[in-house]
XYZ file of N, CA, C and O in Angstrom:
604
model
N 8.716 7.184 1.433
C 7.829 6.604 0.454
C 8.543 5.487 -0.348
O 7.942 4.532 -0.745
N 9.847 5.705 -0.556
C 10.644 4.728 -1.286
C 10.613 3.374 -0.576
O 10.451 2.342 -1.279
N 10.687 3.369 0.709
C 10.626 2.128 1.418
C 9.304 1.436 1.292
O 9.219 0.185 1.068
N 8.238 2.202 1.353
C 6.902 1.631 1.233
C 6.582 1.110 -0.101
O 5.906 0.083 -0.273
N 7.139 1.744 -1.147
C 6.774 1.338 -2.540
C 7.819 0.362 -3.124
O 7.415 -0.445 -4.008
N 9.016 0.358 -2.671
C 10.029 -0.468 -3.331
C 10.583 -1.566 -2.368
O 10.530 -2.757 -2.670
N 11.091 -1.156 -1.221
C 11.724 -2.064 -0.267
C 10.698 -2.966 0.369
O 10.956 -4.237 0.349
N 9.609 -2.483 0.833
C 8.614 -3.363 1.497
C 8.131 -4.467 0.622
O 8.105 -5.689 1.048
N 7.716 -4.239 -0.639
C 7.247 -5.346 -1.481
C 8.342 -6.399 -1.730
O 7.999 -7.594 -1.720
N 9.563 -5.958 -1.900
C 10.646 -6.890 -2.098
C 10.869 -7.829 -0.901
O 10.999 -8.991 -1.020
N 10.949 -7.176 0.278
C 11.170 -7.902 1.511
C 10.043 -8.883 1.772
O 10.280 -10.073 2.172
N 8.782 -8.421 1.598
C 7.651 -9.298 1.871
C 7.548 -10.438 0.866
O 7.121 -11.541 1.204
N 8.001 -10.174 -0.354
C 7.928 -11.262 -1.359
C 9.005 -12.328 -0.999
O 8.726 -13.486 -1.134
N 10.141 -11.902 -0.554
C 11.245 -12.827 -0.204
C 11.091 -13.471 1.150
O 11.431 -14.623 1.381
N 10.668 -12.717 2.173
C 10.729 -13.141 3.527
C 9.386 -13.281 4.240
O 9.304 -13.665 5.444
N 8.294 -12.923 3.593
C 6.992 -12.968 4.190
C 6.497 -11.659 4.688
O 7.188 -10.688 4.758
N 5.208 -11.671 5.040
C 4.519 -10.435 5.470
C 5.083 -9.954 6.773
O 5.600 -10.687 7.623
N 4.925 -8.633 6.955
C 5.291 -8.037 8.275
C 4.193 -8.449 9.289
O 3.056 -8.659 8.942
N 4.628 -8.447 10.510
C 3.693 -8.737 11.595
C 3.362 -7.498 12.371
O 4.178 -7.024 13.190
N 2.197 -6.901 12.023
C 1.750 -5.683 12.713
C 0.613 -5.977 13.681
O -0.207 -5.138 13.961
N 0.557 -7.202 14.167
C -0.552 -7.604 15.029
C -0.568 -6.749 16.330
O -1.640 -6.624 16.908
N 0.518 -6.183 16.666
C 0.509 -5.329 17.929
C -0.308 -4.068 17.795
O -0.634 -3.419 18.762
N -0.686 -3.721 16.545
C -1.518 -2.503 16.368
C -2.801 -2.847 15.662
O -3.477 -1.931 15.123
N -3.212 -4.116 15.652
C -4.474 -4.458 15.005
C -5.711 -3.818 15.566
O -6.607 -3.450 14.882
N -5.638 -3.512 16.863
C -6.778 -2.935 17.509
C -6.977 -1.428 17.177
O -7.972 -0.810 17.558
N -6.109 -0.857 16.428
C -6.162 0.549 15.992
C -7.178 0.759 14.823
O -7.847 1.768 14.679
N -7.318 -0.294 14.026
C -8.155 -0.217 12.825
C -9.609 0.155 13.195
O -10.300 -0.487 13.902
N -9.987 1.348 12.701
C -11.351 1.887 12.980
C -11.594 2.359 14.371
O -12.726 2.723 14.727
N -10.598 2.361 15.263
C -10.786 2.720 16.628
C -10.132 4.100 16.842
O -8.926 4.251 17.021
N -10.977 5.127 16.916
C -10.516 6.556 16.963
C -9.701 6.787 18.259
O -8.628 7.365 18.241
N -10.253 6.261 19.370
C -9.551 6.494 20.677
C -8.202 5.792 20.666
O -7.147 6.419 21.018
N -8.185 4.535 20.195
C -6.894 3.785 20.128
C -5.924 4.469 19.187
O -4.736 4.520 19.468
N -6.443 5.001 18.059
C -5.615 5.681 17.084
C -4.957 6.915 17.752
O -3.742 7.176 17.616
N -5.764 7.735 18.373
C -5.184 9.045 19.058
C -4.185 8.617 20.115
O -3.117 9.220 20.215
N -4.472 7.647 20.964
C -3.521 7.246 22.002
C -2.235 6.734 21.335
O -1.140 7.144 21.757
N -2.398 5.947 20.288
C -1.154 5.430 19.630
C -0.350 6.533 18.981
O 0.839 6.540 18.960
N -1.035 7.544 18.440
C -0.304 8.696 17.831
C 0.486 9.442 18.867
O 1.637 9.848 18.619
N -0.048 9.596 20.050
C 0.695 10.256 21.154
C 1.865 9.361 21.529
O 3.028 9.899 21.636
N 1.702 8.098 21.624
C 2.780 7.173 21.954
C 3.825 7.249 20.896
O 5.092 7.250 21.172
N 3.420 7.235 19.648
C 4.379 7.246 18.513
C 5.249 8.510 18.602
O 6.499 8.460 18.491
N 4.619 9.649 18.800
C 5.399 10.937 18.802
C 6.325 11.027 20.026
O 7.429 11.512 19.969
N 5.807 10.621 21.156
C 6.596 10.719 22.397
C 7.673 9.661 22.529
O 8.863 9.973 22.704
N 7.338 8.398 22.342
C 8.287 7.316 22.607
C 9.012 6.890 21.341
O 10.174 6.632 21.409
N 8.326 6.797 20.208
C 9.018 6.316 19.033
C 9.824 7.462 18.375
O 11.030 7.364 18.286
N 9.129 8.490 17.930
C 9.846 9.616 17.214
C 10.868 10.258 18.138
O 12.017 10.273 17.825
N 10.402 10.844 19.195
C 11.315 11.559 20.113
C 12.172 10.582 20.838
O 13.430 10.753 20.875
N 11.639 9.660 21.564
C 12.433 8.784 22.457
C 13.450 7.898 21.705
O 14.585 7.845 22.107
N 12.970 7.264 20.625
C 13.931 6.326 19.913
C 15.012 7.130 19.256
O 16.188 6.710 19.244
N 14.667 8.281 18.627
C 15.720 9.086 17.962
C 16.741 9.639 18.960
O 17.945 9.658 18.686
N 16.225 10.095 20.090
C 17.090 10.596 21.120
C 18.030 9.477 21.602
O 19.232 9.707 21.751
N 17.493 8.331 21.874
C 18.265 7.251 22.350
C 19.214 6.610 21.326
O 20.422 6.524 21.538
N 18.660 6.216 20.167
C 19.483 5.537 19.189
C 20.439 6.403 18.412
O 21.605 6.016 18.219
N 19.988 7.535 17.886
C 20.906 8.420 17.102
C 21.562 9.365 18.097
O 22.782 9.578 18.022
N 20.828 10.013 18.990
C 21.368 11.094 19.794
C 22.319 10.540 20.876
O 23.243 11.271 21.297
N 22.120 9.363 21.351
C 23.017 8.811 22.389
C 23.841 7.690 21.862
O 25.066 7.781 21.821
N 23.236 6.533 21.529
C 24.029 5.353 21.103
C 25.017 5.674 19.949
O 26.100 5.296 19.985
N 24.394 6.231 18.868
C 25.219 6.451 17.682
C 26.344 7.396 18.001
O 27.526 7.144 17.585
N 26.095 8.498 18.694
C 27.123 9.467 19.001
C 28.204 8.855 19.928
O 29.405 8.955 19.702
N 27.725 8.171 20.968
C 28.635 7.539 21.930
C 29.541 6.536 21.276
O 30.748 6.442 21.545
N 28.960 5.661 20.412
C 29.716 4.587 19.762
C 30.697 5.234 18.840
O 31.898 4.787 18.742
N 30.290 6.238 18.032
C 31.282 6.928 17.117
C 32.395 7.539 17.851
O 33.549 7.414 17.449
N 32.144 8.170 19.016
C 33.206 8.729 19.826
C 34.111 7.671 20.380
O 35.319 7.778 20.391
N 33.499 6.496 20.850
C 34.296 5.437 21.333
C 35.209 4.846 20.257
O 36.335 4.412 20.528
N 34.803 4.826 19.017
C 35.512 4.317 17.886
C 36.495 5.283 17.299
O 37.151 4.967 16.272
N 36.587 6.479 17.858
C 37.576 7.470 17.471
C 37.045 8.699 16.771
O 37.848 9.576 16.354
N 35.779 8.837 16.674
C 35.164 10.077 16.095
C 35.535 10.481 14.741
O 35.493 11.647 14.354
N 36.013 9.489 13.943
C 36.338 9.765 12.563
C 35.117 9.522 11.656
O 34.068 9.040 12.132
N 35.228 9.841 10.419
C 34.121 9.531 9.454
C 33.794 8.082 9.382
O 32.643 7.698 9.376
N 34.829 7.296 9.373
C 34.686 5.830 9.347
C 33.973 5.376 10.654
O 33.085 4.501 10.592
N 34.332 5.894 11.748
C 33.731 5.552 13.030
C 32.274 5.849 13.043
O 31.449 5.088 13.576
N 31.832 6.997 12.418
C 30.428 7.363 12.341
C 29.643 6.409 11.450
O 28.539 6.058 11.769
N 30.264 5.949 10.359
C 29.580 5.028 9.476
C 29.413 3.662 10.179
O 28.343 3.060 10.141
N 30.484 3.173 10.845
C 30.426 1.951 11.585
C 29.335 2.018 12.676
O 28.544 1.089 12.887
N 29.338 3.141 13.346
C 28.322 3.397 14.394
C 26.928 3.369 13.820
O 26.006 2.807 14.443
N 26.787 3.970 12.643
C 25.474 3.968 11.971
C 24.979 2.558 11.670
O 23.808 2.168 11.937
N 25.892 1.710 11.214
C 25.509 0.293 10.864
C 25.227 -0.477 12.115
O 24.179 -1.183 12.192
N 26.030 -0.355 13.146
C 25.820 -1.111 14.383
C 24.514 -0.710 15.081
O 23.752 -1.555 15.524
N 24.318 0.604 15.241
C 23.043 1.032 15.941
C 21.840 0.732 15.128
O 20.773 0.411 15.652
N 21.953 0.716 13.802
C 20.814 0.356 12.919
C 20.446 -1.107 13.048
O 19.344 -1.529 13.018
N 21.563 -1.938 13.116
C 21.310 -3.377 13.395
C 20.572 -3.612 14.706
O 19.623 -4.372 14.755
N 21.055 -2.941 15.700
C 20.395 -3.048 17.006
C 18.918 -2.545 16.949
O 18.008 -3.184 17.484
N 18.709 -1.430 16.221
C 17.344 -0.892 16.092
C 16.476 -1.883 15.317
O 15.361 -2.156 15.726
N 16.997 -2.463 14.309
C 16.285 -3.483 13.519
C 15.919 -4.645 14.316
O 14.787 -5.155 14.338
N 16.940 -5.168 15.076
C 16.612 -6.354 15.969
C 15.598 -6.019 17.049
O 14.873 -6.908 17.492
N 15.565 -4.787 17.512
C 14.542 -4.406 18.539
C 13.160 -4.414 17.930
O 12.157 -4.376 18.720
N 13.060 -4.569 16.641
C 11.708 -4.616 15.981
C 11.431 -6.055 15.406
O 10.619 -6.193 14.536
N 12.105 -7.019 15.935
C 11.928 -8.402 15.403
C 10.508 -8.934 15.648
O 10.104 -9.835 14.912
N 9.799 -8.353 16.544
C 8.385 -8.686 16.726
C 7.568 -8.468 15.490
O 6.488 -9.005 15.350
N 8.062 -7.728 14.543
C 7.401 -7.486 13.255
C 7.727 -8.549 12.194
O 7.280 -8.538 11.071
N 8.500 -9.531 12.651
C 8.902 -10.653 11.748
C 10.255 -10.253 11.108
O 10.739 -9.131 11.255
N 10.857 -11.299 10.450
C 12.164 -11.016 9.854
C 12.149 -9.879 8.793
O 13.025 -9.057 8.767
N 11.103 -9.873 7.943
C 11.020 -8.871 6.895
C 10.852 -7.498 7.550
O 11.409 -6.495 7.104
N 10.087 -7.408 8.629
C 9.936 -6.153 9.345
C 11.172 -5.689 9.982
O 11.521 -4.437 9.933
N 11.935 -6.610 10.621
C 13.196 -6.243 11.273
C 14.220 -5.742 10.230
O 14.894 -4.765 10.475
N 14.263 -6.378 9.106
C 15.177 -5.974 8.039
C 14.791 -4.590 7.462
O 15.678 -3.766 7.236
N 13.465 -4.426 7.297
C 13.062 -3.127 6.721
C 13.395 -2.000 7.732
O 13.787 -0.930 7.335
N 13.158 -2.255 9.037
C 13.450 -1.311 10.043
C 14.945 -1.035 10.077
O 15.384 0.155 10.193
N 15.826 -2.032 9.927
C 17.267 -1.875 9.861
C 17.621 -0.923 8.666
O 18.359 0.015 8.862
N 17.062 -1.222 7.483
C 17.369 -0.408 6.342
C 16.895 1.032 6.492
O 17.618 1.971 6.132
N 15.683 1.191 6.970
C 15.167 2.518 7.226
C 16.033 3.252 8.281
O 16.374 4.407 8.120
N 16.409 2.582 9.335
C 17.292 3.191 10.395
C 18.597 3.580 9.830
O 19.163 4.616 10.145
N 19.133 2.695 9.003
C 20.456 3.032 8.388
C 20.388 4.263 7.542
O 21.264 5.149 7.550
N 19.258 4.422 6.813
C 19.104 5.590 5.966
C 19.059 6.868 6.810
O 19.759 7.828 6.537
N 18.276 6.854 7.873
C 18.171 8.106 8.671
C 19.480 8.301 9.533
O 19.804 9.405 9.816
N 20.152 7.199 9.828
C 21.433 7.315 10.524
C 22.473 7.995 9.621
O 23.266 8.815 10.081
N 22.376 7.702 8.331
C 23.309 8.340 7.390
C 22.950 9.840 7.184
O 23.819 10.651 7.010
N 21.688 10.161 7.268
C 21.260 11.554 7.231
C 21.849 12.276 8.464
O 22.361 13.324 8.352
N 21.724 11.579 9.622
C 22.293 12.199 10.844
C 23.763 12.331 10.758
O 24.369 13.290 11.253
N 24.450 11.355 10.077
C 25.881 11.442 9.928
C 26.309 12.666 9.109
O 27.307 13.272 9.356
N 25.493 13.033 8.129
C 25.806 14.213 7.342
C 25.794 15.491 8.137
O 26.638 16.359 7.912
N 24.786 15.609 9.027
C 24.721 16.834 9.865
C 24.439 16.305 11.243
O 23.289 16.002 11.620
N 25.421 16.207 12.084
C 25.284 15.598 13.392
C 24.475 16.403 14.387
O 24.382 16.043 15.545
N 23.923 17.506 13.878
C 22.996 18.307 14.710
C 21.549 18.226 14.269
O 20.756 19.061 14.548
N 21.283 17.221 13.393
C 19.944 17.127 12.722
C 18.974 16.270 13.537
O 18.024 15.766 12.858
N 19.115 16.066 14.767
C 18.213 15.247 15.536
C 16.812 15.690 15.459
O 15.873 14.865 15.266
N 16.446 16.963 15.488
C 15.088 17.420 15.259
C 14.491 16.948 13.924
O 13.341 16.543 13.817
N 15.281 16.965 12.876
C 14.835 16.505 11.594
C 14.492 15.050 11.597
O 13.441 14.612 11.092
N 15.309 14.247 12.254
C 15.113 12.808 12.369
C 13.845 12.559 13.196
O 13.096 11.586 12.841
N 13.632 13.285 14.220
C 12.379 13.112 15.032
C 11.193 13.349 14.129
O 10.210 12.541 14.144
N 11.215 14.390 13.312
C 10.076 14.701 12.440
C 9.917 13.632 11.367
O 8.810 13.175 11.102
N 10.977 13.141 10.749
C 10.926 12.114 9.768
C 10.340 10.888 10.364
O 9.415 10.258 9.803
N 10.863 10.475 11.495
C 10.386 9.206 12.169
C 8.902 9.399 12.528
O 8.062 8.467 12.299
N 8.511 10.520 13.150
C 7.193 10.714 13.569
C 6.152 10.693 12.376
O 5.146 10.050 12.450
N 6.495 11.410 11.344
C 5.629 11.433 10.168
C 5.514 10.084 9.465
O 4.459 9.642 9.064
N 6.665 9.398 9.375
C 6.671 8.011 8.750
C 5.763 7.080 9.451
O 4.908 6.416 8.897
N 5.924 7.007 10.861
C 5.084 6.150 11.623
C 3.615 6.589 11.643
O 2.732 5.808 11.662
N 3.403 7.923 11.646
C 2.044 8.500 11.615
C 1.274 8.064 10.374
O 0.138 7.708 10.387
N 1.984 8.132 9.237
C 1.373 7.700 7.970
C 0.948 6.243 8.023
O -0.120 5.807 7.642
N 1.881 5.403 8.511
C 1.582 3.998 8.611
C 0.442 3.663 9.520
O -0.430 2.871 9.192
N 0.403 4.273 10.701
C -0.666 4.032 11.624
C -1.999 4.580 11.128
O -3.027 3.996 11.289
N -1.929 5.743 10.454
C -3.223 6.295 9.831
C -3.731 5.309 8.766
O -4.972 5.108 8.700
N -2.840 4.727 8.012
C -3.290 3.747 6.993
C -3.957 2.563 7.649
O -4.897 2.058 7.146
N -3.373 2.112 8.711
C -3.956 0.963 9.455
C -5.293 1.380 10.056
O -6.229 0.638 9.940
N -5.405 2.559 10.657
C -6.648 3.029 11.192
C -7.699 3.062 10.138
O -8.855 2.704 10.394
N -7.414 3.529 8.964
C -8.336 3.690 7.879
C -8.557 2.355 7.122
O -9.302 2.367 6.124
N -7.925 1.337 7.531
C -7.965 0.020 6.869
C -7.535 0.094 5.406
O -8.126 -0.597 4.553
N -6.531 0.949 5.137
C -6.017 0.994 3.827
C -4.517 0.726 3.817
O -3.752 1.266 2.975
N -4.051 0.009 4.795
C -2.632 -0.218 4.994
C -2.037 -1.026 3.827
O -2.648 -1.973 3.391
N -0.926 -0.557 3.332
C -0.136 -1.255 2.386
C -0.787 -1.467 1.064
O -0.494 -2.418 0.371
N -1.716 -0.628 0.658
C -2.331 -0.741 -0.697
C -1.344 -0.662 -1.785
O -1.391 -1.387 -2.723
N -0.426 0.322 -1.699
C 0.599 0.494 -2.733
C 1.558 -0.749 -2.767
O 1.845 -1.251 -3.819
N 1.920 -1.143 -1.599
C 2.809 -2.310 -1.471
C 2.176 -3.559 -2.055
O 2.804 -4.285 -2.771
N 0.905 -3.757 -1.731
C 0.229 -4.940 -2.298
C 0.121 -4.856 -3.784
O 0.227 -5.886 -4.512
N -0.216 -3.700 -4.355
C -0.317 -3.510 -5.768
C 1.004 -3.843 -6.461
O 1.026 -4.561 -7.476
N 2.200 -3.347 -5.895
C 3.491 -3.670 -6.483
C 3.733 -5.197 -6.463
O 4.187 -5.738 -7.384
N 3.420 -5.835 -5.309
C 3.625 -7.258 -5.207
C 2.810 -7.991 -6.225
O 3.352 -8.913 -6.911
N 1.559 -7.662 -6.370
C 0.687 -8.350 -7.341
C 1.125 -8.077 -8.821
O 1.127 -8.955 -9.602
N 1.591 -6.866 -9.069
C 1.945 -6.516 -10.392
C 3.302 -7.105 -10.875
O 3.434 -7.467 -12.026
N 4.275 -7.226 -9.978
C 5.593 -7.590 -10.354
C 6.051 -8.991 -9.867
O 6.999 -9.498 -10.434
N 5.363 -9.530 -8.834
C 5.876 -10.797 -8.285
C 4.915 -11.905 -8.403
O 5.215 -13.027 -7.982
N 3.773 -11.724 -8.986
C 2.797 -12.847 -9.166
C 2.639 -13.148 -10.645
O 2.931 -12.593 -11.486
């Protein structure tokens, strides 16, 4: 929620709106919403966490010496990669994804067996966002903060 209420408005004010055109057809479309929810949980929540934190981050940390410093460096590098893989959302979207990824990577760093927790965090975070788009109430809080503090 911190990202949605604080980070998102700042990034969008400085760098422009996120580009979520890839999910525009979900708004008001129940079948599209259900299909996307399945995709989110299978490929985004489970797949991305397994790949980025469970494989890339662990492998890079081990390659760098498996020290605490190596895990932090690995968290930053894999988060940069994760953020860049979301560049289709625009610069502000990619930066937001990098910051969000870094946050959950640091959670993973604290307990390197917490992959199920990250899958749940990722799945619920994306599910809330897609549900807001489906209901046509996306970014109401973010827009209110932008209007209140940046205009």
